[in-house]
Amino acid sequence: MLSKQEAAEAVRGAKVLTGVTWAQLADAVGKPLAWTTAALLGQHPMGKEEAETAAALLELGKDEALAFQLQPTRGALDSAVPVDPTIYRLYEVVQVYGPTIKELIHEQCGDGIMSAINFRLDVKRVPDPAGDRVVITLDGKYLPYQW
């Protein structure tokens, strides 16, 4: 049996070989783009039909489809401080703006947190005369602390 990490590497290779995009995979399985991408990279379990649809589109086999259905151990970083430049920039954003985000959540919503379980994510490229921008939207349900 393949691990979710081995299946994720198979997905990345199959995307290159087949030319299938993350958006095409999301459309095929009927789920949001960010969720589908995270699932195929090993962070969410897929249903049987979703897993088989994704595997077929990527020209992968039953072992990968089975791995897509496994319950994950969530968290994708190999080290506490990421070394990949793109992921490191997000780490840097949290280091610099994390306390600000926390203060603004508390001021606007009260004593609580933003859920990463009841959560939506969107990433898009936006044209800008000074150079294209990347807009990342983190949309999590507010969860008040309950004492």
Coordinates of N, CA and C in Angstrom, one line a residue:
M1 N 0.8 -1.2 0.0 CA 0.0 0.0 0.0 C 0.9 1.2 0.0
L2 N 0.5 2.2 -0.8 CA 1.2 3.5 -0.8 C 0.8 4.4 0.4
S3 N 1.8 5.1 0.8 CA 1.4 6.2 1.8 C 0.8 7.4 1.1
K4 N 0.2 8.3 1.9 CA -0.3 9.5 1.3 C 0.8 10.3 0.7
Q5 N 2.0 10.3 1.3 CA 3.1 11.1 0.8 C 3.6 10.5 -0.6
E6 N 3.6 9.2 -0.7 CA 4.0 8.6 -1.9 C 3.0 8.8 -3.0
A7 N 1.7 8.8 -2.6 CA 0.6 9.1 -3.6 C 0.7 10.6 -4.1
A8 N 1.0 11.5 -3.1 CA 1.2 12.9 -3.5 C 2.3 13.1 -4.5
E9 N 3.4 12.4 -4.3 CA 4.5 12.5 -5.3 C 4.1 11.9 -6.6
A10 N 3.3 10.9 -6.6 CA 2.8 10.3 -7.9 C 1.9 11.3 -8.6
V11 N 1.1 12.0 -7.8 CA 0.2 13.0 -8.4 C 1.0 14.1 -9.0
R12 N 2.0 14.6 -8.3 CA 2.8 15.7 -8.9 C 3.5 15.3 -10.2
G13 N 4.0 14.0 -10.3 CA 4.6 13.5 -11.5 C 3.5 13.3 -12.6
A14 N 2.4 12.8 -12.2 CA 1.3 12.5 -13.2 C 0.8 13.8 -13.8
K15 N 0.7 14.9 -13.0 CA 0.3 16.2 -13.5 C 1.2 16.7 -14.6
V16 N 2.5 16.4 -14.5 CA 3.5 16.8 -15.5 C 3.3 16.0 -16.8
L17 N 3.1 14.7 -16.6 CA 3.0 13.8 -17.7 C 1.7 14.0 -18.5
T18 N 0.6 14.2 -17.7 CA -0.7 14.3 -18.4 C -1.1 15.7 -18.8
G19 N -0.5 16.7 -18.1 CA -0.9 18.1 -18.3 C -2.2 18.5 -17.6
V20 N -2.7 17.7 -16.8 CA -3.9 18.0 -16.0 C -3.6 19.0 -15.0
T21 N -4.5 20.0 -14.9 CA -4.3 21.1 -13.9 C -5.1 20.8 -12.6
W22 N -4.7 21.5 -11.6 CA -5.4 21.4 -10.3 C -6.9 21.7 -10.5
A23 N -7.2 22.8 -11.3 CA -8.6 23.2 -11.5 C -9.3 22.1 -12.2
Q24 N -8.7 21.4 -13.2 CA -9.4 20.3 -13.9 C -9.7 19.2 -12.9
L25 N -8.8 18.9 -12.0 CA -9.0 17.9 -11.0 C -10.2 18.2 -10.1
A26 N -10.2 19.5 -9.6 CA -11.2 20.0 -8.7 C -12.6 19.9 -9.4
D27 N -12.7 20.3 -10.7 CA -13.9 20.2 -11.4 C -14.4 18.7 -11.5
A28 N -13.4 17.9 -11.8 CA -13.8 16.4 -12.0 C -14.3 15.8 -10.7
V29 N -13.7 16.1 -9.6 CA -14.2 15.5 -8.3 C -15.3 16.3 -7.7
G30 N -15.6 17.5 -8.2 CA -16.7 18.3 -7.7 C -16.4 19.0 -6.3
K31 N -15.2 19.3 -6.0 CA -14.8 19.9 -4.8 C -14.1 21.3 -5.1
P32 N -13.9 22.1 -4.1 CA -13.2 23.4 -4.3 C -11.7 23.1 -4.6
L33 N -11.2 24.0 -5.4 CA -9.8 23.9 -5.9 C -8.8 23.7 -4.7
A34 N -8.8 24.6 -3.7 CA -7.8 24.4 -2.6 C -8.0 23.1 -1.9
W35 N -9.2 22.7 -1.6 CA -9.5 21.4 -0.9 C -9.0 20.3 -1.7
T36 N -9.3 20.3 -3.0 CA -8.8 19.1 -3.9 C -7.3 19.1 -3.9
T37 N -6.7 20.2 -4.1 CA -5.2 20.2 -4.2 C -4.6 19.7 -2.9
A38 N -5.1 20.2 -1.7 CA -4.7 19.7 -0.4 C -4.9 18.2 -0.3
A39 N -6.1 17.7 -0.7 CA -6.4 16.3 -0.6 C -5.4 15.5 -1.4
L40 N -5.1 15.9 -2.6 CA -4.2 15.1 -3.5 C -2.8 15.2 -3.0
L41 N -2.5 16.2 -2.2 CA -1.2 16.4 -1.6 C -1.1 15.7 -0.2
G42 N -2.2 15.0 0.1 CA -2.1 14.2 1.3 C -2.7 14.8 2.6
Q43 N -3.4 15.9 2.5 CA -3.9 16.6 3.7 C -5.3 16.4 4.1
H44 N -6.1 15.7 3.2 CA -7.5 15.4 3.5 C -7.8 14.0 2.9
P45 N -8.7 13.3 3.5 CA -9.2 12.0 2.9 C -10.2 12.3 1.8
M46 N -10.2 11.6 0.7 CA -11.2 11.7 -0.3 C -12.2 10.6 -0.2
G47 N -13.4 10.8 -0.7 CA -14.3 9.7 -0.8 C -13.9 8.8 -1.9
K48 N -14.4 7.5 -1.9 CA -14.0 6.5 -2.9 C -14.2 7.0 -4.4
E49 N -15.4 7.6 -4.7 CA -15.7 8.1 -6.0 C -14.7 9.2 -6.4
E50 N -14.5 10.2 -5.5 CA -13.6 11.3 -5.7 C -12.2 10.8 -6.0
A51 N -11.7 9.8 -5.2 CA -10.4 9.3 -5.4 C -10.2 8.5 -6.7
E52 N -11.2 7.8 -7.0 CA -11.1 7.0 -8.3 C -11.2 7.9 -9.5
T53 N -12.0 9.0 -9.4 CA -12.1 10.0 -10.5 C -10.8 10.7 -10.7
A54 N -10.1 11.1 -9.6 CA -8.8 11.8 -9.7 C -7.8 10.9 -10.2
A55 N -7.7 9.6 -9.7 CA -6.7 8.7 -10.2 C -6.9 8.4 -11.7
A56 N -8.1 8.3 -12.2 CA -8.3 8.0 -13.6 C -7.9 9.2 -14.4
L57 N -8.2 10.4 -14.0 CA -7.9 11.6 -14.8 C -6.4 11.7 -14.9
L58 N -5.7 11.3 -13.8 CA -4.2 11.4 -13.7 C -3.5 10.2 -14.3
E59 N -4.3 9.2 -14.7 CA -3.8 8.0 -15.3 C -3.0 7.2 -14.2
L60 N -3.5 7.3 -13.0 CA -2.9 6.5 -11.9 C -3.7 5.3 -11.6
G61 N -3.2 4.4 -10.7 CA -3.8 3.2 -10.4 C -4.6 3.1 -9.2
K62 N -5.0 1.9 -8.8 CA -5.8 1.6 -7.6 C -5.1 1.9 -6.3
D63 N -3.8 1.7 -6.3 CA -3.0 2.0 -5.1 C -3.0 3.5 -4.8
E64 N -2.9 4.3 -5.8 CA -3.0 5.8 -5.5 C -4.4 6.1 -5.1
A65 N -5.4 5.6 -5.7 CA -6.8 5.9 -5.4 C -7.1 5.5 -3.9
L66 N -6.6 4.4 -3.5 CA -6.7 3.9 -2.1 C -6.0 4.9 -1.2
A67 N -4.8 5.3 -1.5 CA -4.1 6.2 -0.6 C -4.8 7.5 -0.5
F68 N -5.5 8.0 -1.6 CA -6.2 9.3 -1.5 C -7.3 9.2 -0.4
Q69 N -7.8 8.0 -0.2 CA -8.9 7.8 0.8 C -8.5 7.6 2.2
L70 N -7.2 7.4 2.5 CA -6.7 7.2 3.8 C -6.9 8.5 4.7
Q71 N -7.1 8.3 6.0 CA -7.1 9.4 6.9 C -5.7 10.0 7.0
P72 N -5.5 11.3 6.8 CA -4.1 11.8 6.9 C -3.6 12.1 8.3
T73 N -2.3 12.2 8.4 CA -1.7 12.9 9.5 C -1.4 14.3 8.9
R74 N -2.1 15.3 9.4 CA -2.0 16.6 8.8 C -0.8 17.4 9.2
G75 N -0.3 18.2 8.3 CA 0.9 19.0 8.5 C 1.9 18.6 7.5
A76 N 2.3 19.6 6.7 CA 3.1 19.2 5.5 C 4.6 19.7 5.6
L77 N 5.0 20.2 6.7 CA 6.3 20.8 6.8 C 7.3 19.7 7.3
D78 N 8.4 19.6 6.6 CA 9.4 18.6 7.1 C 10.3 19.2 8.3
S79 N 10.2 20.5 8.4 CA 11.0 21.1 9.6 C 10.2 22.2 10.1
A80 N 10.5 22.7 11.3 CA 9.8 23.8 11.9 C 9.8 25.0 11.1
V81 N 11.0 25.3 10.5 CA 11.1 26.5 9.7 C 11.2 26.0 8.2
P82 N 10.2 26.3 7.4 CA 10.3 25.8 6.0 C 11.5 26.3 5.2
V83 N 12.0 25.5 4.3 CA 13.1 25.9 3.5 C 12.7 26.3 2.1
D84 N 11.5 25.8 1.6 CA 11.0 26.2 0.3 C 10.7 27.7 0.3
P85 N 11.2 28.4 -0.7 CA 11.0 29.9 -0.6 C 9.6 30.3 -0.6
T86 N 8.7 29.7 -1.3 CA 7.3 30.1 -1.3 C 6.7 29.8 0.0
I87 N 6.9 28.7 0.6 CA 6.3 28.3 1.9 C 6.9 29.2 3.0
Y88 N 8.2 29.5 2.8 CA 8.9 30.3 3.8 C 8.3 31.7 3.9
R89 N 7.9 32.3 2.7 CA 7.3 33.6 2.7 C 6.0 33.6 3.5
L90 N 5.2 32.5 3.5 CA 4.0 32.5 4.3 C 4.4 32.4 5.8
Y91 N 5.4 31.6 6.1 CA 5.9 31.5 7.5 C 6.4 32.9 7.9
E92 N 7.0 33.6 7.1 CA 7.5 35.0 7.4 C 6.3 35.9 7.6
V93 N 5.2 35.8 6.8 CA 4.0 36.6 7.0 C 3.5 36.4 8.4
V94 N 3.4 35.1 8.8 CA 2.9 34.8 10.1 C 3.8 35.3 11.2
Q95 N 5.1 35.2 11.0 CA 6.0 35.8 12.0 C 5.9 37.3 12.2
V96 N 5.7 38.0 11.1 CA 5.6 39.4 11.1 C 4.2 39.9 11.5
Y97 N 3.2 39.3 10.8 CA 1.8 39.8 11.0 C 0.9 38.9 11.9
G98 N 1.4 37.8 12.4 CA 0.6 36.9 13.2 C 0.1 37.7 14.5
P99 N 0.9 38.4 15.2 CA 0.4 39.1 16.4 C -0.6 40.2 16.0
T100 N -0.5 40.8 14.8 CA -1.4 41.8 14.3 C -2.7 41.1 14.0
I101 N -2.7 40.0 13.3 CA -3.9 39.3 12.9 C -4.6 38.9 14.2
K102 N -3.9 38.4 15.2 CA -4.5 38.0 16.5 C -5.2 39.1 17.1
E103 N -4.5 40.3 17.2 CA -5.1 41.5 17.9 C -6.4 41.9 17.1
L104 N -6.3 41.9 15.8 CA -7.5 42.3 15.1 C -8.7 41.4 15.2
I105 N -8.4 40.1 15.2 CA -9.5 39.1 15.4 C -10.1 39.3 16.8
H106 N -9.3 39.5 17.8 CA -9.8 39.7 19.2 C -10.6 41.1 19.3
E107 N -10.1 42.1 18.6 CA -10.8 43.4 18.7 C -12.1 43.3 17.9
Q108 N -12.1 42.7 16.8 CA -13.3 42.7 16.0 C -14.3 41.6 16.3
C109 N -13.8 40.5 16.9 CA -14.7 39.3 17.1 C -14.8 39.0 18.6
G110 N -13.8 39.3 19.4 CA -13.8 38.9 20.8 C -12.8 37.9 21.1
D111 N -12.8 37.3 22.2 CA -11.8 36.3 22.6 C -12.1 34.9 21.9
G112 N -11.3 34.6 20.9 CA -11.5 33.4 20.2 C -10.5 33.2 19.1
I113 N -10.7 32.3 18.2 CA -9.8 32.0 17.1 C -10.5 31.8 15.8
M114 N -9.7 31.8 14.7 CA -10.2 31.5 13.4 C -10.0 30.0 13.2
S115 N -11.1 29.3 12.8 CA -11.0 27.9 12.6 C -10.2 27.5 11.3
A116 N -9.4 26.5 11.4 CA -8.7 26.0 10.2 C -9.4 24.7 9.8
I117 N -10.5 24.3 10.5 CA -11.2 23.1 10.1 C -12.4 23.6 9.3
N118 N -13.2 24.5 9.8 CA -14.3 25.1 9.1 C -13.7 26.3 8.3
F119 N -13.2 26.0 7.1 CA -12.2 26.9 6.5 C -12.3 26.9 5.0
R120 N -12.1 28.0 4.4 CA -12.0 28.1 3.0 C -10.7 28.9 2.6
L121 N -10.1 28.5 1.5 CA -8.9 29.1 1.0 C -9.0 29.4 -0.4
D122 N -8.5 30.6 -0.8 CA -8.5 30.9 -2.3 C -7.2 31.6 -2.6
V123 N -6.6 31.2 -3.7 CA -5.4 31.8 -4.2 C -5.6 32.3 -5.6
K124 N -5.3 33.6 -5.9 CA -5.5 34.0 -7.3 C -4.4 35.1 -7.6
R125 N -4.2 35.1 -8.9 CA -3.3 36.1 -9.5 C -4.1 37.3 -9.9
V126 N -3.6 38.5 -9.6 CA -4.4 39.7 -9.9 C -3.4 40.6 -10.7
P127 N -3.8 41.0 -11.9 CA -2.9 41.9 -12.7 C -2.7 43.3 -11.9
D128 N -1.5 43.8 -12.0 CA -1.3 45.1 -11.4 C -0.2 45.8 -12.3
P129 N -0.3 47.1 -12.5 CA 0.7 47.8 -13.4 C 2.1 47.7 -12.8
A130 N 2.2 47.6 -11.5 CA 3.5 47.6 -10.9 C 4.0 46.1 -10.8
G131 N 3.3 45.2 -11.3 CA 3.7 43.8 -11.3 C 2.6 43.0 -10.6
D132 N 2.2 41.9 -11.2 CA 1.1 41.1 -10.8 C 1.2 40.8 -9.3
R133 N 0.0 40.7 -8.7 CA -0.1 40.4 -7.2 C -0.6 39.0 -7.0
V134 N -0.3 38.4 -5.9 CA -0.9 37.2 -5.4 C -1.8 37.5 -4.3
V135 N -3.1 37.1 -4.4 CA -4.1 37.4 -3.3 C -4.4 36.0 -2.7
I136 N -4.2 35.9 -1.4 CA -4.5 34.7 -0.7 C -5.6 35.1 0.3
T137 N -6.7 34.4 0.2 CA -7.8 34.6 1.2 C -7.9 33.4 2.1
L138 N -7.8 33.7 3.4 CA -8.0 32.7 4.4 C -9.3 33.0 5.1
D139 N -10.3 32.1 5.0 CA -11.6 32.4 5.4 C -12.0 31.3 6.4
G140 N -11.8 31.6 7.7 CA -12.1 30.6 8.7 C -13.3 31.0 9.6
K141 N -14.1 30.1 10.1 CA -15.2 30.4 11.0 C -14.6 30.9 12.3
Y142 N -15.2 31.9 12.9 CA -14.8 32.5 14.2 C -15.3 31.5 15.2
L143 N -14.4 31.1 16.1 CA -14.8 30.2 17.2 C -14.4 30.9 18.5
P144 N -15.5 31.3 19.3 CA -15.2 32.0 20.6 C -14.7 31.0 21.6
Y145 N -13.8 31.4 22.5 CA -13.4 30.6 23.6 C -14.6 30.4 24.5
Q146 N -14.9 29.2 25.0 CA -16.0 29.0 25.9 C -15.5 28.5 27.2
W147 N -15.8 29.2 28.3 CA -15.3 28.9 29.6 C -16.4 28.3 30.5

